[in-house]
Amino acid sequence: MAAAGIALHPACRVRREGFGLLFYDSRGPRLLFAETGGLVPEDYFETVRGRDELPAGVSERSKPALQKLIVKLLEKGFLREQ
């Protein structure tokens, strides 16, 4: 069965910072700093989305880096497949 999409893990939060987004996990002392600038709104991760569904207005040049970030967030447990 294929996954319906990805979403922020319930134990994780994301916050806008000057460099981009700060992800933190309440299950342990884990932080991840994502230098996204203003490319990704912090509420982007609050709803279930397809793995390839990127924020509107992302340039073709930025897409590979954002897709790599999503994979990293999945591997680290900040995002989970639904």
Backbone atoms as SQL, in Angstrom:
CREATE TABLE atoms (id INTEGER PRIMARY KEY, chain TEXT, resi INTEGER, resn TEXT, atom TEXT, x REAL, y REAL, z REAL);
INSERT INTO atoms VALUES
  (1, 'A', 1, 'MET', 'N', 0.839, -1.177, 0.000),
  (2, 'A', 1, 'MET', 'CA', 0.000, 0.000, 0.000),
  (3, 'A', 1, 'MET', 'C', 0.888, 1.246, 0.000),
  (4, 'A', 2, 'ALA', 'N', 0.618, 2.173, -0.884),
  (5, 'A', 2, 'ALA', 'CA', 1.414, 3.399, -0.990),
  (6, 'A', 2, 'ALA', 'C', 1.024, 4.375, 0.105),
  (7, 'A', 3, 'ALA', 'N', 1.997, 5.143, 0.531),
  (8, 'A', 3, 'ALA', 'CA', 1.747, 6.152, 1.560),
  (9, 'A', 3, 'ALA', 'C', 0.920, 7.288, 0.966),
  (10, 'A', 4, 'ALA', 'N', 0.009, 7.823, 1.762),
  (11, 'A', 4, 'ALA', 'CA', -0.845, 8.914, 1.316),
  (12, 'A', 4, 'ALA', 'C', -0.059, 10.215, 1.205),
  (13, 'A', 5, 'GLY', 'N', 0.974, 10.362, 2.002),
  (14, 'A', 5, 'GLY', 'CA', 1.764, 11.580, 1.956),
  (15, 'A', 5, 'GLY', 'C', 2.660, 11.684, 3.177),
  (16, 'A', 6, 'ILE', 'N', 3.223, 12.857, 3.360),
  (17, 'A', 6, 'ILE', 'CA', 4.110, 13.104, 4.488),
  (18, 'A', 6, 'ILE', 'C', 3.594, 14.287, 5.294),
  (19, 'A', 7, 'ALA', 'N', 3.927, 14.302, 6.573),
  (20, 'A', 7, 'ALA', 'CA', 3.535, 15.402, 7.457),
  (21, 'A', 7, 'ALA', 'C', 4.537, 15.486, 8.600),
  (22, 'A', 8, 'LEU', 'N', 4.530, 16.599, 9.276),
  (23, 'A', 8, 'LEU', 'CA', 5.376, 16.794, 10.441),
  (24, 'A', 8, 'LEU', 'C', 4.970, 15.796, 11.520),
  (25, 'A', 9, 'HIS', 'N', 5.951, 15.153, 12.140),
  (26, 'A', 9, 'HIS', 'CA', 5.670, 14.206, 13.215),
  (27, 'A', 9, 'HIS', 'C', 4.984, 14.971, 14.347),
  (28, 'A', 10, 'PRO', 'N', 3.981, 14.377, 15.016),
  (29, 'A', 10, 'PRO', 'CA', 3.270, 15.087, 16.095),
  (30, 'A', 10, 'PRO', 'C', 4.168, 15.571, 17.234),
  (31, 'A', 11, 'ALA', 'N', 5.303, 14.928, 17.453),
  (32, 'A', 11, 'ALA', 'CA', 6.217, 15.337, 18.524),
  (33, 'A', 11, 'ALA', 'C', 7.188, 16.425, 18.072),
  (34, 'A', 12, 'CYS', 'N', 7.086, 16.856, 16.833),
  (35, 'A', 12, 'CYS', 'CA', 8.022, 17.835, 16.281),
  (36, 'A', 12, 'CYS', 'C', 7.337, 19.162, 15.998),
  (37, 'A', 13, 'ARG', 'N', 8.138, 20.201, 16.011),
  (38, 'A', 13, 'ARG', 'CA', 7.668, 21.548, 15.728),
  (39, 'A', 13, 'ARG', 'C', 8.649, 22.202, 14.769),
  (40, 'A', 14, 'VAL', 'N', 8.154, 23.217, 14.078),
  (41, 'A', 14, 'VAL', 'CA', 9.005, 23.984, 13.175),
  (42, 'A', 14, 'VAL', 'C', 8.774, 25.464, 13.458),
  (43, 'A', 15, 'ARG', 'N', 9.866, 26.226, 13.391),
  (44, 'A', 15, 'ARG', 'CA', 9.787, 27.649, 13.705),
  (45, 'A', 15, 'ARG', 'C', 10.625, 28.429, 12.698),
  (46, 'A', 16, 'ARG', 'N', 10.092, 29.569, 12.258),
  (47, 'A', 16, 'ARG', 'CA', 10.811, 30.454, 11.339),
  (48, 'A', 16, 'ARG', 'C', 11.929, 31.162, 12.094),
  (49, 'A', 17, 'GLU', 'N', 13.104, 31.198, 11.497),
  (50, 'A', 17, 'GLU', 'CA', 14.267, 31.908, 12.029),
  (51, 'A', 17, 'GLU', 'C', 14.850, 32.741, 10.890),
  (52, 'A', 18, 'GLY', 'N', 15.821, 33.556, 11.182),
  (53, 'A', 18, 'GLY', 'CA', 16.429, 34.402, 10.164),
  (54, 'A', 18, 'GLY', 'C', 17.057, 33.635, 9.017),
  (55, 'A', 19, 'PHE', 'N', 17.609, 32.469, 9.276),
  (56, 'A', 19, 'PHE', 'CA', 18.280, 31.656, 8.258),
  (57, 'A', 19, 'PHE', 'C', 17.316, 30.783, 7.470),
  (58, 'A', 20, 'GLY', 'N', 16.121, 30.564, 8.006),
  (59, 'A', 20, 'GLY', 'CA', 15.154, 29.657, 7.383),
  (60, 'A', 20, 'GLY', 'C', 14.279, 29.021, 8.438),
  (61, 'A', 21, 'LEU', 'N', 14.331, 27.692, 8.558),
  (62, 'A', 21, 'LEU', 'CA', 13.466, 26.967, 9.489),
  (63, 'A', 21, 'LEU', 'C', 14.280, 26.195, 10.518),
  (64, 'A', 22, 'LEU', 'N', 13.787, 26.181, 11.727),
  (65, 'A', 22, 'LEU', 'CA', 14.370, 25.395, 12.816),
  (66, 'A', 22, 'LEU', 'C', 13.363, 24.312, 13.172),
  (67, 'A', 23, 'PHE', 'N', 13.785, 23.055, 13.065),
  (68, 'A', 23, 'PHE', 'CA', 12.950, 21.916, 13.441),
  (69, 'A', 23, 'PHE', 'C', 13.432, 21.409, 14.779),
  (70, 'A', 24, 'TYR', 'N', 12.504, 21.142, 15.686),
  (71, 'A', 24, 'TYR', 'CA', 12.896, 20.562, 16.965),
  (72, 'A', 24, 'TYR', 'C', 11.942, 19.456, 17.352),
  (73, 'A', 25, 'ASP', 'N', 12.487, 18.484, 18.070),
  (74, 'A', 25, 'ASP', 'CA', 11.796, 17.250, 18.391),
  (75, 'A', 25, 'ASP', 'C', 11.674, 17.126, 19.911),
  (76, 'A', 26, 'SER', 'N', 10.464, 17.060, 20.431),
  (77, 'A', 26, 'SER', 'CA', 10.250, 16.975, 21.879),
  (78, 'A', 26, 'SER', 'C', 10.536, 15.582, 22.439),
  (79, 'A', 27, 'ARG', 'N', 10.805, 14.594, 21.573),
  (80, 'A', 27, 'ARG', 'CA', 11.137, 13.241, 22.041),
  (81, 'A', 27, 'ARG', 'C', 12.569, 13.156, 22.537),
  (82, 'A', 28, 'GLY', 'N', 13.352, 14.153, 22.263),
  (83, 'A', 28, 'GLY', 'CA', 14.752, 14.164, 22.668),
  (84, 'A', 28, 'GLY', 'C', 15.385, 15.470, 22.250),
  (85, 'A', 29, 'PRO', 'N', 16.595, 15.687, 22.633),
  (86, 'A', 29, 'PRO', 'CA', 17.238, 16.963, 22.313),
  (87, 'A', 29, 'PRO', 'C', 17.754, 17.004, 20.870),
  (88, 'A', 30, 'ARG', 'N', 16.841, 16.961, 19.915),
  (89, 'A', 30, 'ARG', 'CA', 17.256, 16.972, 18.516),
  (90, 'A', 30, 'ARG', 'C', 16.760, 18.245, 17.840),
  (91, 'A', 31, 'LEU', 'N', 17.673, 18.899, 17.144),
  (92, 'A', 31, 'LEU', 'CA', 17.365, 20.097, 16.368),
  (93, 'A', 31, 'LEU', 'C', 17.901, 19.910, 14.958),
  (94, 'A', 32, 'LEU', 'N', 17.253, 20.561, 14.013),
  (95, 'A', 32, 'LEU', 'CA', 17.753, 20.568, 12.653),
  (96, 'A', 32, 'LEU', 'C', 17.559, 21.980, 12.120),
  (97, 'A', 33, 'PHE', 'N', 18.654, 22.577, 11.652),
  (98, 'A', 33, 'PHE', 'CA', 18.613, 23.910, 11.081),
  (99, 'A', 33, 'PHE', 'C', 18.565, 23.776, 9.566),
  (100, 'A', 34, 'ALA', 'N', 17.521, 24.314, 8.943),
  (101, 'A', 34, 'ALA', 'CA', 17.371, 24.236, 7.489),
  (102, 'A', 34, 'ALA', 'C', 17.511, 25.638, 6.908),
  (103, 'A', 35, 'GLU', 'N', 18.595, 25.869, 6.191),
  (104, 'A', 35, 'GLU', 'CA', 18.841, 27.188, 5.602),
  (105, 'A', 35, 'GLU', 'C', 18.005, 27.351, 4.334),
  (106, 'A', 36, 'THR', 'N', 16.712, 27.577, 4.537),
  (107, 'A', 36, 'THR', 'CA', 15.779, 27.696, 3.423),
  (108, 'A', 36, 'THR', 'C', 15.468, 29.143, 3.076),
  (109, 'A', 37, 'GLY', 'N', 15.949, 30.070, 3.888),
  (110, 'A', 37, 'GLY', 'CA', 15.588, 31.468, 3.656),
  (111, 'A', 37, 'GLY', 'C', 14.074, 31.600, 3.724),
  (112, 'A', 38, 'GLY', 'N', 13.492, 32.253, 2.760),
  (113, 'A', 38, 'GLY', 'CA', 12.042, 32.410, 2.715),
  (114, 'A', 38, 'GLY', 'C', 11.350, 31.481, 1.740),
  (115, 'A', 39, 'LEU', 'N', 12.066, 30.452, 1.253),
  (116, 'A', 39, 'LEU', 'CA', 11.489, 29.553, 0.243),
  (117, 'A', 39, 'LEU', 'C', 10.324, 28.716, 0.757),
  (118, 'A', 40, 'VAL', 'N', 10.389, 28.310, 2.010),
  (119, 'A', 40, 'VAL', 'CA', 9.385, 27.387, 2.554),
  (120, 'A', 40, 'VAL', 'C', 8.680, 28.053, 3.732),
  (121, 'A', 41, 'PRO', 'N', 7.360, 28.229, 3.638),
  (122, 'A', 41, 'PRO', 'CA', 6.641, 28.773, 4.785),
  (123, 'A', 41, 'PRO', 'C', 6.592, 27.744, 5.918),
  (124, 'A', 42, 'GLU', 'N', 6.637, 28.201, 7.165),
  (125, 'A', 42, 'GLU', 'CA', 6.667, 27.252, 8.279),
  (126, 'A', 42, 'GLU', 'C', 5.403, 26.403, 8.360),
  (127, 'A', 43, 'ASP', 'N', 4.270, 26.906, 7.893),
  (128, 'A', 43, 'ASP', 'CA', 3.033, 26.119, 7.946),
  (129, 'A', 43, 'ASP', 'C', 2.941, 25.086, 6.820),
  (130, 'A', 44, 'TYR', 'N', 3.924, 25.062, 5.926),
  (131, 'A', 44, 'TYR', 'CA', 3.941, 24.088, 4.833),
  (132, 'A', 44, 'TYR', 'C', 3.911, 22.651, 5.352),
  (133, 'A', 45, 'PHE', 'N', 4.550, 22.390, 6.469),
  (134, 'A', 45, 'PHE', 'CA', 4.667, 21.035, 7.004),
  (135, 'A', 45, 'PHE', 'C', 3.515, 20.648, 7.933),
  (136, 'A', 46, 'GLU', 'N', 2.538, 21.520, 8.131),
  (137, 'A', 46, 'GLU', 'CA', 1.443, 21.238, 9.055),
  (138, 'A', 46, 'GLU', 'C', 0.325, 20.395, 8.455),
  (139, 'A', 47, 'THR', 'N', 0.315, 20.228, 7.146),
  (140, 'A', 47, 'THR', 'CA', -0.701, 19.403, 6.505),
  (141, 'A', 47, 'THR', 'C', -0.035, 18.257, 5.760),
  (142, 'A', 48, 'VAL', 'N', -0.778, 17.200, 5.511),
  (143, 'A', 48, 'VAL', 'CA', -0.258, 16.047, 4.775),
  (144, 'A', 48, 'VAL', 'C', -0.087, 16.452, 3.312),
  (145, 'A', 49, 'ARG', 'N', 1.098, 16.188, 2.783),
  (146, 'A', 49, 'ARG', 'CA', 1.421, 16.537, 1.400),
  (147, 'A', 49, 'ARG', 'C', 2.122, 15.367, 0.718),
  (148, 'A', 50, 'GLY', 'N', 2.049, 15.363, -0.586),
  (149, 'A', 50, 'GLY', 'CA', 2.794, 14.389, -1.358),
  (150, 'A', 50, 'GLY', 'C', 4.290, 14.661, -1.240),
  (151, 'A', 51, 'ARG', 'N', 5.089, 13.657, -1.363),
  (152, 'A', 51, 'ARG', 'CA', 6.541, 13.789, -1.225),
  (153, 'A', 51, 'ARG', 'C', 7.128, 14.781, -2.220),
  (154, 'A', 52, 'ASP', 'N', 6.529, 14.870, -3.394),
  (155, 'A', 52, 'ASP', 'CA', 7.019, 15.764, -4.441),
  (156, 'A', 52, 'ASP', 'C', 6.253, 17.080, -4.494),
  (157, 'A', 53, 'GLU', 'N', 5.339, 17.297, -3.579),
  (158, 'A', 53, 'GLU', 'CA', 4.539, 18.525, -3.555),
  (159, 'A', 53, 'GLU', 'C', 5.328, 19.629, -2.836),
  (160, 'A', 54, 'LEU', 'N', 5.839, 20.566, -3.613),
  (161, 'A', 54, 'LEU', 'CA', 6.656, 21.641, -3.068),
  (162, 'A', 54, 'LEU', 'C', 5.834, 22.929, -2.995),
  (163, 'A', 55, 'PRO', 'N', 6.273, 23.878, -2.187),
  (164, 'A', 55, 'PRO', 'CA', 5.541, 25.143, -2.078),
  (165, 'A', 55, 'PRO', 'C', 5.422, 25.837, -3.434),
  (166, 'A', 56, 'ALA', 'N', 4.346, 26.571, -3.630),
  (167, 'A', 56, 'ALA', 'CA', 4.139, 27.310, -4.876),
  (168, 'A', 56, 'ALA', 'C', 5.244, 28.351, -5.039),
  (169, 'A', 57, 'GLY', 'N', 5.656, 28.558, -6.260),
  (170, 'A', 57, 'GLY', 'CA', 6.645, 29.579, -6.554),
  (171, 'A', 57, 'GLY', 'C', 8.093, 29.155, -6.414),
  (172, 'A', 58, 'VAL', 'N', 8.347, 27.883, -6.093),
  (173, 'A', 58, 'VAL', 'CA', 9.723, 27.404, -5.963),
  (174, 'A', 58, 'VAL', 'C', 10.307, 27.243, -7.362),
  (175, 'A', 59, 'SER', 'N', 11.489, 27.814, -7.572),
  (176, 'A', 59, 'SER', 'CA', 12.124, 27.737, -8.881),
  (177, 'A', 59, 'SER', 'C', 12.617, 26.317, -9.162),
  (178, 'A', 60, 'GLU', 'N', 12.785, 26.028, -10.430),
  (179, 'A', 60, 'GLU', 'CA', 13.300, 24.714, -10.838),
  (180, 'A', 60, 'GLU', 'C', 14.685, 24.479, -10.244),
  (181, 'A', 61, 'ARG', 'N', 15.452, 25.537, -10.087),
  (182, 'A', 61, 'ARG', 'CA', 16.802, 25.441, -9.538),
  (183, 'A', 61, 'ARG', 'C', 16.793, 25.043, -8.063),
  (184, 'A', 62, 'SER', 'N', 15.746, 25.460, -7.323),
  (185, 'A', 62, 'SER', 'CA', 15.658, 25.181, -5.888),
  (186, 'A', 62, 'SER', 'C', 15.001, 23.839, -5.563),
  (187, 'A', 63, 'LYS', 'N', 14.279, 23.279, -6.506),
  (188, 'A', 63, 'LYS', 'CA', 13.539, 22.036, -6.239),
  (189, 'A', 63, 'LYS', 'C', 14.404, 20.881, -5.756),
  (190, 'A', 64, 'PRO', 'N', 15.556, 20.582, -6.377),
  (191, 'A', 64, 'PRO', 'CA', 16.362, 19.451, -5.877),
  (192, 'A', 64, 'PRO', 'C', 16.801, 19.630, -4.428),
  (193, 'A', 65, 'ALA', 'N', 17.166, 20.841, -4.039),
  (194, 'A', 65, 'ALA', 'CA', 17.602, 21.085, -2.650),
  (195, 'A', 65, 'ALA', 'C', 16.441, 20.886, -1.672),
  (196, 'A', 66, 'LEU', 'N', 15.253, 21.324, -2.041),
  (197, 'A', 66, 'LEU', 'CA', 14.104, 21.144, -1.156),
  (198, 'A', 66, 'LEU', 'C', 13.690, 19.680, -1.075),
  (199, 'A', 67, 'GLN', 'N', 13.777, 18.960, -2.181),
  (200, 'A', 67, 'GLN', 'CA', 13.467, 17.535, -2.151),
  (201, 'A', 67, 'GLN', 'C', 14.479, 16.789, -1.281),
  (202, 'A', 68, 'LYS', 'N', 15.734, 17.206, -1.327),
  (203, 'A', 68, 'LYS', 'CA', 16.763, 16.603, -0.479),
  (204, 'A', 68, 'LYS', 'C', 16.474, 16.895, 0.991),
  (205, 'A', 69, 'LEU', 'N', 16.013, 18.101, 1.302),
  (206, 'A', 69, 'LEU', 'CA', 15.641, 18.455, 2.675),
  (207, 'A', 69, 'LEU', 'C', 14.503, 17.571, 3.170),
  (208, 'A', 70, 'ILE', 'N', 13.506, 17.344, 2.343),
  (209, 'A', 70, 'ILE', 'CA', 12.378, 16.494, 2.734),
  (210, 'A', 70, 'ILE', 'C', 12.850, 15.079, 3.041),
  (211, 'A', 71, 'VAL', 'N', 13.739, 14.546, 2.219),
  (212, 'A', 71, 'VAL', 'CA', 14.287, 13.202, 2.464),
  (213, 'A', 71, 'VAL', 'C', 15.045, 13.186, 3.793),
  (214, 'A', 72, 'LYS', 'N', 15.838, 14.212, 4.045),
  (215, 'A', 72, 'LYS', 'CA', 16.603, 14.288, 5.290),
  (216, 'A', 72, 'LYS', 'C', 15.664, 14.372, 6.499),
  (217, 'A', 73, 'LEU', 'N', 14.596, 15.162, 6.390),
  (218, 'A', 73, 'LEU', 'CA', 13.628, 15.281, 7.486),
  (219, 'A', 73, 'LEU', 'C', 12.920, 13.950, 7.753),
  (220, 'A', 74, 'LEU', 'N', 12.652, 13.191, 6.705),
  (221, 'A', 74, 'LEU', 'CA', 12.063, 11.855, 6.862),
  (222, 'A', 74, 'LEU', 'C', 13.052, 10.922, 7.556),
  (223, 'A', 75, 'GLU', 'N', 14.297, 10.925, 7.111),
  (224, 'A', 75, 'GLU', 'CA', 15.314, 10.050, 7.693),
  (225, 'A', 75, 'GLU', 'C', 15.551, 10.353, 9.171),
  (226, 'A', 76, 'LYS', 'N', 15.525, 11.627, 9.537),
  (227, 'A', 76, 'LYS', 'CA', 15.783, 12.042, 10.903),
  (228, 'A', 76, 'LYS', 'C', 14.546, 11.942, 11.805),
  (229, 'A', 77, 'GLY', 'N', 13.381, 11.664, 11.216),
  (230, 'A', 77, 'GLY', 'CA', 12.168, 11.479, 12.003),
  (231, 'A', 77, 'GLY', 'C', 11.352, 12.744, 12.267),
  (232, 'A', 78, 'PHE', 'N', 11.735, 13.873, 11.667),
  (233, 'A', 78, 'PHE', 'CA', 10.959, 15.095, 11.832),
  (234, 'A', 78, 'PHE', 'C', 9.669, 15.046, 11.022),
  (235, 'A', 79, 'LEU', 'N', 9.726, 14.371, 9.880),
  (236, 'A', 79, 'LEU', 'CA', 8.533, 14.122, 9.065),
  (237, 'A', 79, 'LEU', 'C', 8.248, 12.639, 9.109),
  (238, 'A', 80, 'ARG', 'N', 7.008, 12.290, 8.858),
  (239, 'A', 80, 'ARG', 'CA', 6.672, 10.864, 8.770),
  (240, 'A', 80, 'ARG', 'C', 5.675, 10.658, 7.641),
  (241, 'A', 81, 'GLU', 'N', 5.708, 9.448, 7.107),
  (242, 'A', 81, 'GLU', 'CA', 4.770, 9.100, 6.051),
  (243, 'A', 81, 'GLU', 'C', 3.445, 8.709, 6.665),
  (244, 'A', 82, 'GLN', 'N', 2.389, 9.184, 6.076),
  (245, 'A', 82, 'GLN', 'CA', 1.031, 8.934, 6.564),
  (246, 'A', 82, 'GLN', 'C', 0.417, 7.756, 5.828);
